[in-house]
Structure formats: C-alpha cells, structure tokens
PDB file of C-alpha atoms in Angstrom:
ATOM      1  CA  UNK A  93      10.080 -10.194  31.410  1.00  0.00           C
ATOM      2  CA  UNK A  94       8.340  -7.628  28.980  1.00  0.00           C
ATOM      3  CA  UNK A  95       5.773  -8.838  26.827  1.00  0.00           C
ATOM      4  CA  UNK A  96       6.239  -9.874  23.321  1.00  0.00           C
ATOM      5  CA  UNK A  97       5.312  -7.528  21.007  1.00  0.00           C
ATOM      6  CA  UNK A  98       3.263  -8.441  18.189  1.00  0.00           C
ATOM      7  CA  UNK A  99       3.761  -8.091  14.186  1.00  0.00           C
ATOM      8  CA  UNK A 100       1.329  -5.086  13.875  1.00  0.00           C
ATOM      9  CA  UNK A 101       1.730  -3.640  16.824  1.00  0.00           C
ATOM     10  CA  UNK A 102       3.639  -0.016  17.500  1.00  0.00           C
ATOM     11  CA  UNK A 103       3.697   3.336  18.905  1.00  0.00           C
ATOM     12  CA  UNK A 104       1.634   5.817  16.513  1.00  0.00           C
ATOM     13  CA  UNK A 105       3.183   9.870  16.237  1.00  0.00           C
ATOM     14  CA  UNK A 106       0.316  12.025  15.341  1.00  0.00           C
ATOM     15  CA  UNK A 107       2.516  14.719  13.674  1.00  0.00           C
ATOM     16  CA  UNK A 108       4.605  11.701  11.695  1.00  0.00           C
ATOM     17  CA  UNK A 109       3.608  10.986   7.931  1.00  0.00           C
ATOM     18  CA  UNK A 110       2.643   7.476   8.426  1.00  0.00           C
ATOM     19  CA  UNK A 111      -0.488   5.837   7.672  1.00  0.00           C
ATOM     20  CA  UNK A 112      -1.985   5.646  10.992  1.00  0.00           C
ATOM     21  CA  UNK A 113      -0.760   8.649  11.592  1.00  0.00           C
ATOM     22  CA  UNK A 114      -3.158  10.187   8.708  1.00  0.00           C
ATOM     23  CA  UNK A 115      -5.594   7.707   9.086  1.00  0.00           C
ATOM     24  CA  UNK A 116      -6.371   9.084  13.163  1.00  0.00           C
ATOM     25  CA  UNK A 117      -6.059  13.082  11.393  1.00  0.00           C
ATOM     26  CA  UNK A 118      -9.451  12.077   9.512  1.00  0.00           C
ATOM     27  CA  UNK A 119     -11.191  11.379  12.359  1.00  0.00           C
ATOM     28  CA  UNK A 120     -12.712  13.783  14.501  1.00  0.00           C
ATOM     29  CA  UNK A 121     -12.445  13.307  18.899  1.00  0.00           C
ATOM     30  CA  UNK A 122     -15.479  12.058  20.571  1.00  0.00           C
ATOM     31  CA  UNK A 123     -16.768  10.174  17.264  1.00  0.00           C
ATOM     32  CA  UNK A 124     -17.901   6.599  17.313  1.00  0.00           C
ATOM     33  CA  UNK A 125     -16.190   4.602  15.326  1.00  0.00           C
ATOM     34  CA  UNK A 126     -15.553   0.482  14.413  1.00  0.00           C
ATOM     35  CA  UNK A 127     -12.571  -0.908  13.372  1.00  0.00           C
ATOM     36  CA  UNK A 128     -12.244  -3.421  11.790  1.00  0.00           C
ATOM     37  CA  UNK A 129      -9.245  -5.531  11.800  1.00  0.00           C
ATOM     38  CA  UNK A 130      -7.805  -3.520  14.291  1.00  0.00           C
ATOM     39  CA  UNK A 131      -4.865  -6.303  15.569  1.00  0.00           C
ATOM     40  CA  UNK A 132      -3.147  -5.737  18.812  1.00  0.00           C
ATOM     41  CA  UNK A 133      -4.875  -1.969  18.928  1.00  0.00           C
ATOM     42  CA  UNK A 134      -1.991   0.388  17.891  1.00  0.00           C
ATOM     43  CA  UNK A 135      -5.082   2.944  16.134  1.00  0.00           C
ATOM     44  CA  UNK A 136      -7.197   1.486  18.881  1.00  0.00           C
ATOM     45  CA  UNK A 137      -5.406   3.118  21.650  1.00  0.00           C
ATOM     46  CA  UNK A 138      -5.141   6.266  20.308  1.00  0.00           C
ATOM     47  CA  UNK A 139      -8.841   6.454  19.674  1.00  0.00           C
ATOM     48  CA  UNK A 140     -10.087   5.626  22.970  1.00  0.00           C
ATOM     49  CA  UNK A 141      -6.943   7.529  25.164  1.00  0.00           C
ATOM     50  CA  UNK A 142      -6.250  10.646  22.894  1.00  0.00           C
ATOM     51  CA  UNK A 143      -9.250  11.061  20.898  1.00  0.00           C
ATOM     52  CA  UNK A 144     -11.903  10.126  23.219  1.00  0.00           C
ATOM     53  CA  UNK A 145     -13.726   8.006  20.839  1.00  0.00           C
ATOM     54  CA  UNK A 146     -16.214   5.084  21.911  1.00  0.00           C
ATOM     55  CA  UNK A 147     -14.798   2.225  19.852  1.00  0.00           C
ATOM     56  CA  UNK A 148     -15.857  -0.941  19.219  1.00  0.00           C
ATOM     57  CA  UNK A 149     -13.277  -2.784  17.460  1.00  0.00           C
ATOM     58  CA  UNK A 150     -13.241  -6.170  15.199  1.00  0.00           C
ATOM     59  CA  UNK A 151     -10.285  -8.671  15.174  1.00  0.00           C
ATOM     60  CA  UNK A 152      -9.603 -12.558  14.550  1.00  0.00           C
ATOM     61  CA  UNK A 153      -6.310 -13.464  15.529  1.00  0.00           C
ATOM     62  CA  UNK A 154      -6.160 -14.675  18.445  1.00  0.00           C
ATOM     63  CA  UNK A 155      -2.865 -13.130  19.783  1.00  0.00           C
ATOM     64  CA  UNK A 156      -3.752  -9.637  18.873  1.00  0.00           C
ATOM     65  CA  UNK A 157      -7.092 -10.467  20.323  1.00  0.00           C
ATOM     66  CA  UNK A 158      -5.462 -10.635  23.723  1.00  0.00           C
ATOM     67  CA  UNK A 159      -4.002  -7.312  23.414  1.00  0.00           C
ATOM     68  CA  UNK A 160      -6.984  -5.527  21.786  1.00  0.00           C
ATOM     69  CA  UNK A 161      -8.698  -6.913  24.785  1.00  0.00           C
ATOM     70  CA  UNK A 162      -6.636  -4.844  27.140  1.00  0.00           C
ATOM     71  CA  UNK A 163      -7.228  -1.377  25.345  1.00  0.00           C
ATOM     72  CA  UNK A 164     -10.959  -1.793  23.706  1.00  0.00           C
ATOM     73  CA  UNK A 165     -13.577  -2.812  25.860  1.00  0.00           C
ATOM     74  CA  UNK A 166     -16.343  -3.856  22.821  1.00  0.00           C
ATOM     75  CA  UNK A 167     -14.482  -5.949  21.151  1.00  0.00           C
ATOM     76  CA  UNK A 168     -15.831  -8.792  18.437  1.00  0.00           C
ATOM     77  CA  UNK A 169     -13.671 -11.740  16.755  1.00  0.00           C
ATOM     78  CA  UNK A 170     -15.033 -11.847  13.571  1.00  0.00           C
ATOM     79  CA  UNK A 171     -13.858 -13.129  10.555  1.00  0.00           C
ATOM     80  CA  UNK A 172     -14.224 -10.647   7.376  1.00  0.00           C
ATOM     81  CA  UNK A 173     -13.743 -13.817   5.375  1.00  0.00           C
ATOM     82  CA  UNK A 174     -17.063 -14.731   6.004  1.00  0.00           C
ATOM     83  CA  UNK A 175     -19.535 -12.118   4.972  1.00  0.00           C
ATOM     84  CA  UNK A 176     -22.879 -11.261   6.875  1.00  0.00           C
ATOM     85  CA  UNK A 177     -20.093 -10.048  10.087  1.00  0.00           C
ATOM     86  CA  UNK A 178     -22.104  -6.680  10.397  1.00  0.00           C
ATOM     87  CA  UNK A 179     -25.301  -8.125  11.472  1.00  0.00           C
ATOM     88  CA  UNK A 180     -23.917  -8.864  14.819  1.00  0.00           C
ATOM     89  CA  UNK A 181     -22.452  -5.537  15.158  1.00  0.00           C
ATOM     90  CA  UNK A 182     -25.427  -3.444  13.894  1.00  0.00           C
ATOM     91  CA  UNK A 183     -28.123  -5.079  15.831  1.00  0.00           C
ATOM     92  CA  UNK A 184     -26.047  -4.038  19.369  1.00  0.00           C
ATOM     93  CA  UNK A 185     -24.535  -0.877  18.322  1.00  0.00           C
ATOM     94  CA  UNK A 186     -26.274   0.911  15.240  1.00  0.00           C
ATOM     95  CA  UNK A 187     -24.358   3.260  12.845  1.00  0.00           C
ATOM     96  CA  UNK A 188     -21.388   4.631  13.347  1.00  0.00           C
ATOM     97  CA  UNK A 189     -19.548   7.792  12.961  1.00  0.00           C
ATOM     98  CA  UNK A 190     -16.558   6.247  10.959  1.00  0.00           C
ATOM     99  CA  UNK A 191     -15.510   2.517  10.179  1.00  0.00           C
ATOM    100  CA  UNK A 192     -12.200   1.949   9.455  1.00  0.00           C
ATOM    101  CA  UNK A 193      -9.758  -0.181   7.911  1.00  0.00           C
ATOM    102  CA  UNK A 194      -6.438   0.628   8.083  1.00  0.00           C
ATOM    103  CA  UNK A 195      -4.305  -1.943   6.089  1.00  0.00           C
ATOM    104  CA  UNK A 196      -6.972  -4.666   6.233  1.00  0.00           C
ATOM    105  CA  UNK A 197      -8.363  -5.102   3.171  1.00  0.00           C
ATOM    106  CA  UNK A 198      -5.247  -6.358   1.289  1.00  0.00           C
ATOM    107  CA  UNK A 199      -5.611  -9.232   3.979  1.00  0.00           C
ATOM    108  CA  UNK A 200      -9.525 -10.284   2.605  1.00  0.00           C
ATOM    109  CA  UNK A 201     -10.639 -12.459  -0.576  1.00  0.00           C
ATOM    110  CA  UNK A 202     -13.646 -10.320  -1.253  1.00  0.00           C
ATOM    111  CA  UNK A 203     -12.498  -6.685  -0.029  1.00  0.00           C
ATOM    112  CA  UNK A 204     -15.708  -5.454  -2.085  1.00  0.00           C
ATOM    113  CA  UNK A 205     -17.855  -7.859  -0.127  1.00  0.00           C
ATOM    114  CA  UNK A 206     -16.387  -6.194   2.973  1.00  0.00           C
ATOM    115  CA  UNK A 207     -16.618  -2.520   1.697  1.00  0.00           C
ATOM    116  CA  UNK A 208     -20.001  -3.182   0.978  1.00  0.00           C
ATOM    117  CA  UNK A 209     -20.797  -4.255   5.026  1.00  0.00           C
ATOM    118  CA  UNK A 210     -18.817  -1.397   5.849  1.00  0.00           C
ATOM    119  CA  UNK A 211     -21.184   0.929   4.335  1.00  0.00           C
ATOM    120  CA  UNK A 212     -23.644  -0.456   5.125  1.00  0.00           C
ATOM    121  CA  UNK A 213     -22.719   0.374   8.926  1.00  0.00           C
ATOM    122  CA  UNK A 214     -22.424   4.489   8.358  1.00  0.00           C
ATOM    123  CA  UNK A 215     -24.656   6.944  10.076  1.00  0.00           C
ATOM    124  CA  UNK A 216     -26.031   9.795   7.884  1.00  0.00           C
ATOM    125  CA  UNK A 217     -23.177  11.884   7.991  1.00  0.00           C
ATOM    126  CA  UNK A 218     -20.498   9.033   8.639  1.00  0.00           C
ATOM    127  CA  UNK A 219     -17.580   8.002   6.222  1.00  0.00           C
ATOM    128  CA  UNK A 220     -15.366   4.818   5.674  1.00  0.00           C
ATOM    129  CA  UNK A 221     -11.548   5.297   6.195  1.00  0.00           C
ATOM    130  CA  UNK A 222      -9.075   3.364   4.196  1.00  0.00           C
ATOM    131  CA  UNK A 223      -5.652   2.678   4.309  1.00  0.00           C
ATOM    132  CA  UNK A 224      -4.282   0.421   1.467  1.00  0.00           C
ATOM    133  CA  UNK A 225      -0.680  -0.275   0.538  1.00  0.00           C
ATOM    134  CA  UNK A 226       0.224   0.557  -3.295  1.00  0.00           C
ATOM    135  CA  UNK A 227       1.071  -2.495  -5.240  1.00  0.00           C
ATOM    136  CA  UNK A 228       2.474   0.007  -8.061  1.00  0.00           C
ATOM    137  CA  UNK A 229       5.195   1.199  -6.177  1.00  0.00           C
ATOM    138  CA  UNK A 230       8.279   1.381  -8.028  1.00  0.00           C
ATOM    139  CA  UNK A 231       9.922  -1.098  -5.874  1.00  0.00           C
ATOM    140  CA  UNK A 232       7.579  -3.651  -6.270  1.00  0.00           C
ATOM    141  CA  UNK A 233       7.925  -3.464  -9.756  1.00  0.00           C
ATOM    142  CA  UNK A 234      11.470  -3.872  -9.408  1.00  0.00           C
ATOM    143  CA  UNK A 235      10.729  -7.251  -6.861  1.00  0.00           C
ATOM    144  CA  UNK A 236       8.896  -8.266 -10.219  1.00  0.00           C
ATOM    145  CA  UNK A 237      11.521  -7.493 -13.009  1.00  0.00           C
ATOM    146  CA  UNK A 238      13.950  -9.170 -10.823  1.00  0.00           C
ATOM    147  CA  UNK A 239      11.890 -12.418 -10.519  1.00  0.00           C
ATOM    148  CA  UNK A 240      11.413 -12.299  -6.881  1.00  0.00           C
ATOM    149  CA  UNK A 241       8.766 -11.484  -5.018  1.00  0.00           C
ATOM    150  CA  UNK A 242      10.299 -10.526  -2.044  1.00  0.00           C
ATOM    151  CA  UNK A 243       7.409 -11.166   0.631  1.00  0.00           C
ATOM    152  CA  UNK A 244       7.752 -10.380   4.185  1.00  0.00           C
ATOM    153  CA  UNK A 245       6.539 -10.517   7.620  1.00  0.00           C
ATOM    154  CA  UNK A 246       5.417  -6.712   6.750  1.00  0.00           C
ATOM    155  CA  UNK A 247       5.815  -3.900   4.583  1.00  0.00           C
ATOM    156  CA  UNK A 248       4.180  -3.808   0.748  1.00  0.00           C
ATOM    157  CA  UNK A 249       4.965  -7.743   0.111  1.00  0.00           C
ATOM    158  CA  UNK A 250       4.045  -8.755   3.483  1.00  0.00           C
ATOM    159  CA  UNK A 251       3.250 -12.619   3.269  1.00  0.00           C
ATOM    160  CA  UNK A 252      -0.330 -12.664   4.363  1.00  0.00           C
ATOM    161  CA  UNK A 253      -1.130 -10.170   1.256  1.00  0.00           C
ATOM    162  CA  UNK A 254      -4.151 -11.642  -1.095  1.00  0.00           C
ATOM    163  CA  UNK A 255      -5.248  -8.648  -2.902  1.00  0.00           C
ATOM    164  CA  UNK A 256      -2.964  -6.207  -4.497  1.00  0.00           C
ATOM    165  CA  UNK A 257      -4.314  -2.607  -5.643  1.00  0.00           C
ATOM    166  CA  UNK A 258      -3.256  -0.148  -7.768  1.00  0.00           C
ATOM    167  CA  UNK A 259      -4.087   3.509  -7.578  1.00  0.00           C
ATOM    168  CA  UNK A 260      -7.184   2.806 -10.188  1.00  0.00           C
ATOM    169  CA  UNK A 261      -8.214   0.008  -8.266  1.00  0.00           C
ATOM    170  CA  UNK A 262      -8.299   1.868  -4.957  1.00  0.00           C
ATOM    171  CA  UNK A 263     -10.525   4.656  -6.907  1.00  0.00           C
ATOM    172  CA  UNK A 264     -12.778   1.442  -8.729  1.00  0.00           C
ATOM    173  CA  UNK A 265     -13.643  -0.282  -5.164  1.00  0.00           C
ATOM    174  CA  UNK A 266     -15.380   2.903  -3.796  1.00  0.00           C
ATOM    175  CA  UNK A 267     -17.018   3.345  -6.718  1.00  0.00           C
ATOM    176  CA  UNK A 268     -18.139  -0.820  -7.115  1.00  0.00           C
ATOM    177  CA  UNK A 269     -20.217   0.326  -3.781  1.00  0.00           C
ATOM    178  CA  UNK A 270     -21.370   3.342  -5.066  1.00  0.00           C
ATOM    179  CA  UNK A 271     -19.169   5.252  -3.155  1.00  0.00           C
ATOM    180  CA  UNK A 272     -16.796   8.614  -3.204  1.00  0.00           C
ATOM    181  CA  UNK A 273     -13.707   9.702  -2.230  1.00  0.00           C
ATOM    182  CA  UNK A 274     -13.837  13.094  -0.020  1.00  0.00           C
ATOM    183  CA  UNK A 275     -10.086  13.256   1.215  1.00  0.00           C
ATOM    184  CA  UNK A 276      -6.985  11.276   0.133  1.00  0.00           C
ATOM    185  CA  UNK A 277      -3.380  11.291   1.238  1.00  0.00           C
ATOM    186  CA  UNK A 278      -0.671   9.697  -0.216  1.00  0.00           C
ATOM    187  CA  UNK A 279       1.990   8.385   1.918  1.00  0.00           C
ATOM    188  CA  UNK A 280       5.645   8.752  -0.062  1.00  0.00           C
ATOM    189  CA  UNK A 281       8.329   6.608   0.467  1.00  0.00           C
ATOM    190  CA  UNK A 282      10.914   6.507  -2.374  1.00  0.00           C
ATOM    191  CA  UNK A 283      12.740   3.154  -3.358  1.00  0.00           C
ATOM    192  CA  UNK A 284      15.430   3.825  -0.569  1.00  0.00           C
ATOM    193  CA  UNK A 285      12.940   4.323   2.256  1.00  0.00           C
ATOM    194  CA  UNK A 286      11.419   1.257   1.840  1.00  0.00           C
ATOM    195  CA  UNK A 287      12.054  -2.368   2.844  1.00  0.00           C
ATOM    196  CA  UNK A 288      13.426  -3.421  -0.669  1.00  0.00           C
ATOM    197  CA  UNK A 289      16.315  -0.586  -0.965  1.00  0.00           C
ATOM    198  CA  UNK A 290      18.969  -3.320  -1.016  1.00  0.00           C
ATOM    199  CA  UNK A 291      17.541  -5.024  -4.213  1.00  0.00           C
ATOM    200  CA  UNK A 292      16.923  -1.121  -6.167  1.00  0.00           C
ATOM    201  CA  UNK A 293      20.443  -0.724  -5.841  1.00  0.00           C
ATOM    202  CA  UNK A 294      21.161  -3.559  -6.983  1.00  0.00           C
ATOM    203  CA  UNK A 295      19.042  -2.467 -10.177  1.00  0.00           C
ATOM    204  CA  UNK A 296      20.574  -1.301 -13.252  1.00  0.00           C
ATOM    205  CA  UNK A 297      20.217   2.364 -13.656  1.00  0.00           C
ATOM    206  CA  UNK A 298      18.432   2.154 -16.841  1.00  0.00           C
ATOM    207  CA  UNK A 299      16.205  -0.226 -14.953  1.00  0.00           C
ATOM    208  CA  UNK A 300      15.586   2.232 -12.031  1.00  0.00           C
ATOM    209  CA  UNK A 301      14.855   5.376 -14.228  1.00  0.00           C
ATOM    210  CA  UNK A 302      12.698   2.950 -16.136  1.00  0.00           C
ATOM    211  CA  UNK A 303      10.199   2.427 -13.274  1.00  0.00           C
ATOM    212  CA  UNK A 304      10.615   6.061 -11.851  1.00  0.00           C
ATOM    213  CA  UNK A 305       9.032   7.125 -14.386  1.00  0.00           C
ATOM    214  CA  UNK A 306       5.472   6.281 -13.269  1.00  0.00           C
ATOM    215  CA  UNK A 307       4.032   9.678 -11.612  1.00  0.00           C
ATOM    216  CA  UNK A 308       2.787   7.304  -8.722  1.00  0.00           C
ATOM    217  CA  UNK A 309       5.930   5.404  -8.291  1.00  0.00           C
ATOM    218  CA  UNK A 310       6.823   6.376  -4.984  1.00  0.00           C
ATOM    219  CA  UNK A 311       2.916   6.305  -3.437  1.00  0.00           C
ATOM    220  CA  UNK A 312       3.825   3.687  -0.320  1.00  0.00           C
ATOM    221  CA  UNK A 313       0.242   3.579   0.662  1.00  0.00           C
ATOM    222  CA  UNK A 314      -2.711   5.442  -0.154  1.00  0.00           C
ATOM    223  CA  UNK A 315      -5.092   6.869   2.944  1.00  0.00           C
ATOM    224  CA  UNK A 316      -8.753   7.614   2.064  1.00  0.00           C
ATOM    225  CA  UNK A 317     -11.667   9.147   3.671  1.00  0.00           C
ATOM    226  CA  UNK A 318     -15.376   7.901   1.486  1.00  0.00           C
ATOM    227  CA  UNK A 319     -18.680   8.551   1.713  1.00  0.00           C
ATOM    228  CA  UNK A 320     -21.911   7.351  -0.116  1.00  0.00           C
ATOM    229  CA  UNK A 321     -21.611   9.459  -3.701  1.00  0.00           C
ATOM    230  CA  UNK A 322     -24.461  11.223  -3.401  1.00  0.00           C
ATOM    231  CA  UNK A 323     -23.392  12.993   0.184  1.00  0.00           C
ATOM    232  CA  UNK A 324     -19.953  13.984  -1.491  1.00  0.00           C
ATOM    233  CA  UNK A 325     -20.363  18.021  -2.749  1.00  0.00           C
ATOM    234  CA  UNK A 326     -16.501  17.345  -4.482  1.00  0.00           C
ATOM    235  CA  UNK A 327     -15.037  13.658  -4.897  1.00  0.00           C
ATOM    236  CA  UNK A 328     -11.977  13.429  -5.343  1.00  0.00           C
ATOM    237  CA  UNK A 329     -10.232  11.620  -8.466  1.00  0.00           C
ATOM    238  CA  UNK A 330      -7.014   9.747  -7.036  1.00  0.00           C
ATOM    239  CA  UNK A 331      -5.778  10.217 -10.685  1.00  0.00           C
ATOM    240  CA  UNK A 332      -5.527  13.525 -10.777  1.00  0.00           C
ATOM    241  CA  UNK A 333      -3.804  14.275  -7.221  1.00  0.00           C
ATOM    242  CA  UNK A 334      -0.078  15.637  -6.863  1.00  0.00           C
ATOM    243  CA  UNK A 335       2.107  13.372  -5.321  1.00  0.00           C
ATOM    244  CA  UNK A 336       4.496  15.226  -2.659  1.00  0.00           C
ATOM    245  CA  UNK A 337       7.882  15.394  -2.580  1.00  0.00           C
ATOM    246  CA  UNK A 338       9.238  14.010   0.541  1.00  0.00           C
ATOM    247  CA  UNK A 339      10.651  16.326   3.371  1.00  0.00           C
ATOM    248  CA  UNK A 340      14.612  15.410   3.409  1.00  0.00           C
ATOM    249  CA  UNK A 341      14.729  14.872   7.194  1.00  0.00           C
ATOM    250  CA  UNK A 342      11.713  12.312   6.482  1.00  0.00           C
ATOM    251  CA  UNK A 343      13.646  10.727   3.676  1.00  0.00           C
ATOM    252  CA  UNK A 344      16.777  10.557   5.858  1.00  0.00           C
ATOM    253  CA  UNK A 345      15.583   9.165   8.729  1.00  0.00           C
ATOM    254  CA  UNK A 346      13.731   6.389   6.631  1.00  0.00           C
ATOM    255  CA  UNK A 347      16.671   5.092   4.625  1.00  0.00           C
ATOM    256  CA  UNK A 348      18.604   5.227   7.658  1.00  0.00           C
ATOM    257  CA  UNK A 349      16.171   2.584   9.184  1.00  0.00           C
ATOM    258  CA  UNK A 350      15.903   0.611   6.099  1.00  0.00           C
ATOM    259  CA  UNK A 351      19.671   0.519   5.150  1.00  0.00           C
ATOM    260  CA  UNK A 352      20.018  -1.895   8.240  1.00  0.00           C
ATOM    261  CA  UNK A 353      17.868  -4.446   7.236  1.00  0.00           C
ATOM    262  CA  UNK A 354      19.732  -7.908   6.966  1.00  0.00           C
ATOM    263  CA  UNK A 355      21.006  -9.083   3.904  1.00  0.00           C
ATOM    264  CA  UNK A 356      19.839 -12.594   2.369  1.00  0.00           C
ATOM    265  CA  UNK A 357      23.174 -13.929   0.496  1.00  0.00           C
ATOM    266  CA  UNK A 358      21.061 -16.605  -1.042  1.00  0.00           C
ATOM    267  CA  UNK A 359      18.474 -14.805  -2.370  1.00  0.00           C
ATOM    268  CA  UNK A 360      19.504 -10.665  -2.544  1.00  0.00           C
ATOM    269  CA  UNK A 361      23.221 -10.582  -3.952  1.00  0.00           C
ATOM    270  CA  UNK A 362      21.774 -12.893  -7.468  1.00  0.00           C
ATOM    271  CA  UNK A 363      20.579 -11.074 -10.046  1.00  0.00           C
ATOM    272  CA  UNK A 364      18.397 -11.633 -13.245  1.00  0.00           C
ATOM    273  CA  UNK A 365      19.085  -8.809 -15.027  1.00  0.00           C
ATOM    274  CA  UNK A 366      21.344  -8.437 -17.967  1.00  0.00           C
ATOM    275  CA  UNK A 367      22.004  -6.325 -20.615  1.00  0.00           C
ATOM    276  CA  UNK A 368      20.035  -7.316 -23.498  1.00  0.00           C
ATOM    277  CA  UNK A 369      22.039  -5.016 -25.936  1.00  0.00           C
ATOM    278  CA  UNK A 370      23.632  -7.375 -28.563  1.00  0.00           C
ATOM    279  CA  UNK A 371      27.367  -7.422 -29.172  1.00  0.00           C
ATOM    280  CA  UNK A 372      28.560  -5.735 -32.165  1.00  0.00           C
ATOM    281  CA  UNK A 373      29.292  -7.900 -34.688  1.00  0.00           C
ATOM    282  CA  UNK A 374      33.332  -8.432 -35.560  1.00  0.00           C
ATOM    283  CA  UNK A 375      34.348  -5.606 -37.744  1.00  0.00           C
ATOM    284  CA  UNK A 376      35.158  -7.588 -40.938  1.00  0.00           C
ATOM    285  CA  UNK A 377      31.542  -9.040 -40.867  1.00  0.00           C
ATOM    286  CA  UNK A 378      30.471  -5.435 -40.088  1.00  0.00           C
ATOM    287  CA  UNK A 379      31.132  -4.233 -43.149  1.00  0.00           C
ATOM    288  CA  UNK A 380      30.523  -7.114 -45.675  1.00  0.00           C
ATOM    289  CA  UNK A 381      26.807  -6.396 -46.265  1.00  0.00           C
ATOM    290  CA  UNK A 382      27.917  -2.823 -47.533  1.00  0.00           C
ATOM    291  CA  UNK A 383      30.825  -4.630 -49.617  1.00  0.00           C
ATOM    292  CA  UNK A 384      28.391  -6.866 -51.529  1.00  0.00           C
ATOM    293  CA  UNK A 385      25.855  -3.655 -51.840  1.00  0.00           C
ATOM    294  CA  UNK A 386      28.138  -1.298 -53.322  1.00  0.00           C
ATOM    295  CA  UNK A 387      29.680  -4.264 -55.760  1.00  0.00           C
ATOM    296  CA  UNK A 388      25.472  -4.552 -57.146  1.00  0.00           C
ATOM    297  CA  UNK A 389      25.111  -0.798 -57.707  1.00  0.00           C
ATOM    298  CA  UNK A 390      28.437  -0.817 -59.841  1.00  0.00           C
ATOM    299  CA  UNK A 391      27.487  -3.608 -61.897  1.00  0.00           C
ATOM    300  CA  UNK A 392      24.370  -2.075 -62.294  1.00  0.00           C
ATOM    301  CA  UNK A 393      26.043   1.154 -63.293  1.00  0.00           C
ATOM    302  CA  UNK A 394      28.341  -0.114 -65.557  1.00  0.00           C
ATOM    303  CA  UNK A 395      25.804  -2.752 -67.299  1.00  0.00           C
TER     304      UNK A 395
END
C-alpha cells in the first residue's frame, strides 16, 4: 500500500508558474537556508536534491513531521505561535543564507512577530523569501458578496487561514521590520483557474466586471524576496508592478483542473444576489406626478 499523501504535500516543476516554483528560482544552489514551516518537505526536497542546499527546516505538525524527517536531516518542531523559536536555531546553526516561508505566515497570529525572528536569522548578505496568498483576489471578493466564505482544505480560503493580506499589507509587513522588497512575482490565476470558478459563474455579470476591475484582481499569491532596507540599492513598490497576463496554455490547463471540482448542492447552486434595480412603476402612476405639475404651471399662467 502507498503512503498517504499529505494536504501540503506535491511534486514541484521548476519551469511551472507556481509559487514554489518561484519561490526555489530566488534562491541560489549551494546556499544555506531555514525553512520554516516547511510541512511534509515538497520545497524541502528540492533544496537539498536539486539545489544542493544545507537546510535546516522548521515544522509542527506532527504528520508532516514524519515526512520532513525522511528528506531534511536538521529538522526542529517548533511552534511559530510561540515567539523566542529562533534562539534554538541560532545558537546551533548561525545565520543563514535565506529563510523562507512559503505560505506560512497566513497560518500565524503574529506574522510580524515571526518576520521579525526571521530577520533576525539573516547573514550579511542573506534575504527572507515570502510566499503569501492574496486575500484581494477577485474571487474572494466574490466568496464575500455572495455571503459565503467558501473555506477549504487548501487554496486562498483554506480553513486553517488566520491572517488575510492584501497587496498593501504584504508591502506594510516588510516595512513594520524595517525591511525591503528586492524581487517580487506575482502568481496570476484568473477567477476560472481557481478553486471558486463554480461560484464566479454563478455571479451576475455586472457583479463579475464589478470586481475585475481591481488592477490586482487576479494576483493568486504574491512571491517576495526582502532584505534589511538599508542593503536594498532599488526596493521595489508592490504597488506599482504590472500584473501579467496569463499564458493561454497556463490558463487552459488550470480551468481544466478546476472545472472538476465537486459541486456542493447545498451550499453552491443558492444564491444571494439579486437585482436591486426597482420595478418601474405602473404606467398610469408613471405619469401622474407630471399630470398634477403641468395642471400648477397653467393655473399659474392663467392666474
């Protein structure tokens, strides 16, 4: 029998647009890096087989512990909850090359608090590497004007989710630790490629061209590379970055995958949307207003 595979756990393509994917294309081979809620090891792997990195790697559920175990030989259970989990780390390993934290900090109550350890753990010429998924995504907002958050096991909504960031926000944490952005990547999914295509459909088109209209609408998840501000020659301003178009075999291939989730009867064919246009009025009542109107400016004309 095979083993189970866990929730976070999958096979990474370097040339693919995915997170991880652009996440491991910041970091250079031979590099020593921590990561930090690294699960069952999916970047872990690829670090230590392809890019020859000496990783030491920081998890706390147990089940991906098991796996992470089998790829990563330095390997702490820590709990990023609790802050003050660097000192451990530091004292037996020093600084490190890059620390990363691909799709963690969405899972912390203080991701600030956590930033700020990270940071904390750079070498002189070493950066922090984020990967956060983008609460503004049209989608979402369409979850929200239909009244249902539509959480998951995974994906934007997933369950476990305490911290939600927009593209400001992701710009506003680097800079809460004194921190800049050298390289950012958005990762582009539009409202069909994503987990919630059944429910945009389902949207009114009004509705849909409503929340298109954000230039960040389809941003997925947003990968950053950071450094201490005054190491960075040219930050970068998340703001102000283009937002590519999305290559059609990448757009097919994703709605293809998405268009067979399973449908929920009970919650995804109800809708809460209506038109709020009013109904004209009957034509007799229409036209009264103007009736009693015209009849005051003749009196008024004649008197």
């Amino acid at each position: 029998m095979s083993e189970k595979r866990h929730t976070y756990e999958y096979e990474i393509d370097r040339d693919s647009d995915t997170a991880p994917a652009r996440v491991l294309s910041m970091v250079k081979p031979g590099s020593k890096v921590l990561e930090i809620g690294a699960g069952p090891g999916s970047i872990t792997r690829v670090l230590v087989n392809e890019k020859k990195c000496t990783v030491v790697a920081l998890e706390v559920e147990e089940t991906a512990l098991e796996k992470l175990r089998q790829i990563c030989g330095t390997v702490y259970a820590s709990d990023l909850n609790k802050l003050g989990w660097s000192a451990e780390i530091e004292a037996a390993h020093g600084k490190f090359d890059y620390v990363i934290a691909a799709d963690v900090l969405e899972h912390v109550y203080n991701p600030s608090g956590v930033l700020s350890e990270m940071r904390d753990l750079l070498n002189d010429t070493g950066s922090v590497i984020l990967s956060l998924p983008h609460g503004g995504h049209c989608a979402v907002l369409g979850c929200l004007v239909d009244e249902d958050f539509e959480y998951r096991d995974w994906g934007l909504l997933d369950r476990t989710h305490v911290r939600f960031f927009g593209i400001k926000n992701v710009q506003e944490l680097y800079r809460g630790q004194g921190m800049a952005i050298e390289e950012a990547q958005f990762v582009v999914r539009t409202p069909e490629m994503t987990e919630f295509v059944a429910r945009w459909k389902r949207l009114p088109q009004d509705v849909r061209d409503a929340l298109r209209r954000n230039r960040f609408a389809d941003v997925y998840q947003v990968v950053s590379r950071a450094r201490p501000v005054l190491k960075v020659a040219a930050p970068v301003d998340l703001m102000e970055q283009t937002v590519p178009p999305t290559a059609p075999a990448i757009g097919d291939y994703w709605v293809s995958v998405m268009s067979g989730l399973p449908v929920d009867p009970a919650r995804d064919l109800r809708t809460t949307i209506v038109d709020f246009t009013p109904p004209a009025p009957p034509r007799r009542k229409r036209f009264r207003g103007l009736r009693r109107l015209f009849a005051k400016l003749r009196l008024k004309v004649s008197g």
